[in-house]
Short mmCIF file of C-alpha atoms in Angstrom, two decimals:
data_model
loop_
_atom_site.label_atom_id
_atom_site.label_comp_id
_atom_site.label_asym_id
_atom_site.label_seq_id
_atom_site.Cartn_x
_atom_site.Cartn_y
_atom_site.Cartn_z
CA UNK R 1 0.00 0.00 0.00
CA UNK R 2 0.89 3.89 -0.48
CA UNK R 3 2.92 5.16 2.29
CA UNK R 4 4.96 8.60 2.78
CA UNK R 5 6.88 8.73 6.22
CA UNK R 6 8.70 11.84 7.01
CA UNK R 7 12.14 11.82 9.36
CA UNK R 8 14.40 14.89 10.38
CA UNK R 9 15.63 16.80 13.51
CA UNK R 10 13.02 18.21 15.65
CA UNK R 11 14.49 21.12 16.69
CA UNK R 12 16.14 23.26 14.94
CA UNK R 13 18.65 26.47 15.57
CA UNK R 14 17.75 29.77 13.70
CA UNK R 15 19.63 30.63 10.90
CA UNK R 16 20.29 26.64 10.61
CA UNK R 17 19.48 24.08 7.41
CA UNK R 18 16.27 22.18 8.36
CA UNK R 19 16.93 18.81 6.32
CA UNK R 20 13.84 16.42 6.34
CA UNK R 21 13.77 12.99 4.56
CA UNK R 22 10.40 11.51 3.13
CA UNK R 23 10.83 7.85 2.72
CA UNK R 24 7.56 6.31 0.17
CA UNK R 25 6.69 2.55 -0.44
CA UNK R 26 3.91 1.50 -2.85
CA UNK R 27 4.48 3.81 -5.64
CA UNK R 28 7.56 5.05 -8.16
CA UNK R 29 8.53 8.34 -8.02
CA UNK R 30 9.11 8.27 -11.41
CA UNK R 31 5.64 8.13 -11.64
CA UNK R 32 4.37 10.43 -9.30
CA UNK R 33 5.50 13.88 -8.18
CA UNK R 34 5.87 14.33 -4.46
CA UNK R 35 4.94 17.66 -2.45
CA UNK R 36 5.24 19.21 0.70
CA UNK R 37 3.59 20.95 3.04
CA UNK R 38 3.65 22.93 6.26
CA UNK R 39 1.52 23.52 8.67
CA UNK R 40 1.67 26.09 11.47
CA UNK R 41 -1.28 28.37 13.67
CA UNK R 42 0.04 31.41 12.06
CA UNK R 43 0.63 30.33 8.26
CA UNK R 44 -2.37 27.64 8.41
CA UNK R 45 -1.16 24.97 5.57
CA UNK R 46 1.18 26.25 3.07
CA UNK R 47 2.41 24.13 -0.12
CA UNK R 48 6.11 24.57 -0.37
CA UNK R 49 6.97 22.66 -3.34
CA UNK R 50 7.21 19.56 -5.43
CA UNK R 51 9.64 17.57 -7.49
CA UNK R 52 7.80 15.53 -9.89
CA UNK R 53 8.20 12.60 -11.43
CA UNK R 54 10.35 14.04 -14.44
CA UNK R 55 13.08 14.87 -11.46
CA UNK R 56 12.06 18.56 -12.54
CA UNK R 57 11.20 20.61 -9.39
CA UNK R 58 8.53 24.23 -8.70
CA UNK R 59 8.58 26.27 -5.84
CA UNK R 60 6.16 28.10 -3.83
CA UNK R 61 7.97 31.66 -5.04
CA UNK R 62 7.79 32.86 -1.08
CA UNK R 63 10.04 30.45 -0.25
CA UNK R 64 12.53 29.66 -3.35
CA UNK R 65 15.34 31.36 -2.32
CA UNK R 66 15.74 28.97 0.33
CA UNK R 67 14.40 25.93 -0.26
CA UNK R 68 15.25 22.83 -2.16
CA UNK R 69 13.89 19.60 -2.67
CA UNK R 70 15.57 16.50 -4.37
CA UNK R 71 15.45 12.56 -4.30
CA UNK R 72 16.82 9.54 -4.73
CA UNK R 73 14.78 7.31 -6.68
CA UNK R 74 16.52 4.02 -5.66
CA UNK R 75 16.34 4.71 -1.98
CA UNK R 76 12.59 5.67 -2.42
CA UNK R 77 13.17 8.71 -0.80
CA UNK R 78 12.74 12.69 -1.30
CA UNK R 79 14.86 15.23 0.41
CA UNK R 80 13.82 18.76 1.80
CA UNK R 81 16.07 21.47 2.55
CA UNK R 82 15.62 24.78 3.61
CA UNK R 83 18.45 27.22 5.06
CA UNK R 84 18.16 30.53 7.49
CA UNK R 85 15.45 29.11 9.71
CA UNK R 86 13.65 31.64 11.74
CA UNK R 87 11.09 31.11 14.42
CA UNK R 88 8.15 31.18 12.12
CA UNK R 89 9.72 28.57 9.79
CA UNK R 90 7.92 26.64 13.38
CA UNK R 91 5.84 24.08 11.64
CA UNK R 92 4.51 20.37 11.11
CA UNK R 93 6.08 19.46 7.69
CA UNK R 94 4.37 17.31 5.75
CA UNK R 95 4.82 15.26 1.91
CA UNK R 96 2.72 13.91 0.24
CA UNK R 97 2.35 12.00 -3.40
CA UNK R 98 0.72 13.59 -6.38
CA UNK R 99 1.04 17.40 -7.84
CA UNK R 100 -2.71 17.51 -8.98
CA UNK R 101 -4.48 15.84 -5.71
CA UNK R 102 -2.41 15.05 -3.50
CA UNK R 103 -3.81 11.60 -2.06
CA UNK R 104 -1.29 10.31 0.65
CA UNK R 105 0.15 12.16 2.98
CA UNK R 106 2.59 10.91 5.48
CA UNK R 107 2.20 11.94 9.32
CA UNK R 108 3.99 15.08 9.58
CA UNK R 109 6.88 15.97 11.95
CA UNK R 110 6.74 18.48 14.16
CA UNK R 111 9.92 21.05 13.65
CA UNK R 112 10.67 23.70 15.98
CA UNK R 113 13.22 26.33 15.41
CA UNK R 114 14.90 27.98 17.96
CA UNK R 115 16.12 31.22 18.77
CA UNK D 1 -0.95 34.95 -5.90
CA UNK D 2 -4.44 33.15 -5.75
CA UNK D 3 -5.79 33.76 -2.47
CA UNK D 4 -8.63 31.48 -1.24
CA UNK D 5 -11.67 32.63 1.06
CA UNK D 6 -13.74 29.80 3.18
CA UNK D 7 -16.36 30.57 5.08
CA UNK D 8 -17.60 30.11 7.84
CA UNK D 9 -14.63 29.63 9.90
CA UNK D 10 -16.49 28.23 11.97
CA UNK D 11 -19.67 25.79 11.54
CA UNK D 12 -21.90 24.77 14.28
CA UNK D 13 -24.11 21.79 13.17
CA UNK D 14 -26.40 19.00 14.64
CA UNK D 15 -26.11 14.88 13.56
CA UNK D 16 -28.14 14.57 10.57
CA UNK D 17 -28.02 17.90 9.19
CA UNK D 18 -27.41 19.34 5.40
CA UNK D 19 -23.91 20.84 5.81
CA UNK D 20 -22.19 23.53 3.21
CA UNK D 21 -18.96 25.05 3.06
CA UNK D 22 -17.89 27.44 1.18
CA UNK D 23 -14.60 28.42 -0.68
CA UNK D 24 -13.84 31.34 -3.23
CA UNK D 25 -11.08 32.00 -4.90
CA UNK D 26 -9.54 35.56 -5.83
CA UNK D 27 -9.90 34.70 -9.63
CA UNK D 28 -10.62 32.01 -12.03
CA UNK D 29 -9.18 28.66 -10.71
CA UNK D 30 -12.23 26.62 -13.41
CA UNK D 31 -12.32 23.35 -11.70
CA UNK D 32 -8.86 23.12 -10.31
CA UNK D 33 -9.72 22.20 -6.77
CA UNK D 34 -9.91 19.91 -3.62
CA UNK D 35 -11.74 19.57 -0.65
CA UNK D 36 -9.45 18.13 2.44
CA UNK D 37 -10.69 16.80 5.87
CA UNK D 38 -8.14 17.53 8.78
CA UNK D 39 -8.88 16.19 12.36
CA UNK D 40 -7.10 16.74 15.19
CA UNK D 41 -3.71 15.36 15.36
CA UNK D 42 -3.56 13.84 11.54
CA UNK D 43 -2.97 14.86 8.49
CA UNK D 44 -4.97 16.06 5.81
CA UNK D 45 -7.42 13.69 4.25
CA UNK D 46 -8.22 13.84 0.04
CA UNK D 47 -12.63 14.76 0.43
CA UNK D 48 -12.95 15.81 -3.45
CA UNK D 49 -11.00 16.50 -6.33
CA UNK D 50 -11.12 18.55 -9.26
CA UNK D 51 -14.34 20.37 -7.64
CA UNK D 52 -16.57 17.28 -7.99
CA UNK D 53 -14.86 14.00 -8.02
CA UNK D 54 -15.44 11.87 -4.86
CA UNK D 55 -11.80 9.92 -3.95
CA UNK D 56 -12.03 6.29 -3.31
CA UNK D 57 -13.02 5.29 0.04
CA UNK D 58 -15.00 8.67 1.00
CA UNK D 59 -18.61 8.18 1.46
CA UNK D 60 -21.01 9.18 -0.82
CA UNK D 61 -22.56 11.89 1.63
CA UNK D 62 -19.96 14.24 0.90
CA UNK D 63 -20.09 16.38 -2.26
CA UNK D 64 -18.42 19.39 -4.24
CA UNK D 65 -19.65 21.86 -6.63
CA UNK D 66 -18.97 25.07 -8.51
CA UNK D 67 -16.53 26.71 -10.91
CA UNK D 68 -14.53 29.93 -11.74
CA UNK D 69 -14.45 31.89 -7.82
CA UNK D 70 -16.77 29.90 -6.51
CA UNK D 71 -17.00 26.41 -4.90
CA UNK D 72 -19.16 24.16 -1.99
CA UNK D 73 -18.37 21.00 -0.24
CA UNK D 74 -21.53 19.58 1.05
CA UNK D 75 -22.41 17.00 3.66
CA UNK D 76 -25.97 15.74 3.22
CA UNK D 77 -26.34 14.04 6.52
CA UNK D 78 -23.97 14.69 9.24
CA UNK D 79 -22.22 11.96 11.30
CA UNK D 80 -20.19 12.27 14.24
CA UNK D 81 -17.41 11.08 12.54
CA UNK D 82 -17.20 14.11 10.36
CA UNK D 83 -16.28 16.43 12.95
CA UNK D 84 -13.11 17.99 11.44
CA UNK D 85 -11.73 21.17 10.05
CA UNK D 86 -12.00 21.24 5.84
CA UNK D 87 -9.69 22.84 3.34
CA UNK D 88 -10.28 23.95 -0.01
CA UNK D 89 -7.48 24.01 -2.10
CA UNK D 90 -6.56 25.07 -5.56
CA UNK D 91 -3.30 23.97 -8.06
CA UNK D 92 -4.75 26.33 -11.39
CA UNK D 93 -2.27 28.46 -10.72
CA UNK D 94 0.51 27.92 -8.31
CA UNK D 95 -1.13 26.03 -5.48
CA UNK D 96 -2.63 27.17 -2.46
CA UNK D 97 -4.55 26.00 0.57
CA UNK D 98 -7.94 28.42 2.24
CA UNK D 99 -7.68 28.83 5.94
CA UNK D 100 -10.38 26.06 6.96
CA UNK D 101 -14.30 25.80 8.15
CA UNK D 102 -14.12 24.12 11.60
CA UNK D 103 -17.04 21.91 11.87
CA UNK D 104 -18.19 21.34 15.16
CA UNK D 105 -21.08 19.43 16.78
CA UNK D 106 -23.88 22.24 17.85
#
């Protein structure tokens, strides 16, 4: 079955890389683009970007200066990164598989970023 | 940017009631969007796509509508289980998420 699982540190320093990991099973990401998301009380959800199945990437255009997103297709995972934190990059990060509709989402993680 | 409007933010309903949500969007978005179901603690749940379509799995009470600005998810009977905060969300251009109804038990 589909799965998305993300991984990374949970707190972060400002200024700081946040790095998160989004390991898949059930589906090819050469098939499918990948997205993700954050969620936080003051920014609500926010789509961040997606690298789809062509390897090609888009960015939410608020955050493209900073933010990355790659994968390795034989380890079935997708990389985020995302460099001078501040304490409203405070969010649950989420992927999740598709560019259209994204269907599955994995379980979030919880990232804090302190001062 | 497309912004997107829901309203209510918050819904106040009883078990078995008609239930509507609504979403607009600053311009034309046509039929580029989803309806998500978030309860507490979890992660967003696919409702609708492309303004109508019901995903697999989702009971047949829920519903979507509209076009252009305008767009409803509808509940025809409410069930306890439904209790949840819903997002509208739109990928015409760029891709963005409304601010959510809350949906709670009146």
């Amino acid at each position: 079955q589909v799965q998305l699982k993300e991984s990374g540190p949970v707190l972060v320093q400002a200024s700081e890389t946040l790095s998160l990991t989004c390991t898949i099973s059930g589906f090819s990401l050469t098939n499918y683009g990948v997205i993700w998301v954050r969620q936080s009380p003051g920014r609500g959800l926010e789509w961040m970007g997606i690298i789809w199945g062509d390897g090609n990437t888009d960015y939410n255009s608020a955050l493209k200066s900073r933010l990355s997103i790659n994968r390795d297709t034989s380890k079935t995972q997708v990389f985020l990164k995302m460099n001078s934190l501040q304490t409203d990059d405070t969010a649950i990060y989420y992927c999740a598989r598709g560019g259209g509709y994204p269907d599955y989402w994995g379980q979030g993680v919880m990232v804090t970023v302190s001062s | 940017d497309i912004q997107m409007t829901q309203s209510p933010s918050l819904l106040s309903a009883s078990v078995g009631d008609r239930v509507t949500f609504s979403c607009k969007a600053s311009q034309n978005i046509y039929k580029y969007l989803n309806w998500y179901q978030q309860k507490l603690g979890e992660a967003p749940k696919l409702l609708i796509y492309y303004t109508n379509s019901l995903q697999t799995g989702i009971p047949s009470r829920f519903s979507g509508s509209g076009s252009g600005t305008d767009f409803t998810l509808t509940i025809s009977s409410l069930q306890p289980e439904d209790i949840a905060t819903y997002y509208c969300y739109q990928y015409n251009s760029g891709n963005t998420f409304g601010a959510g109804t809350k949906l709670e038990l009146k």
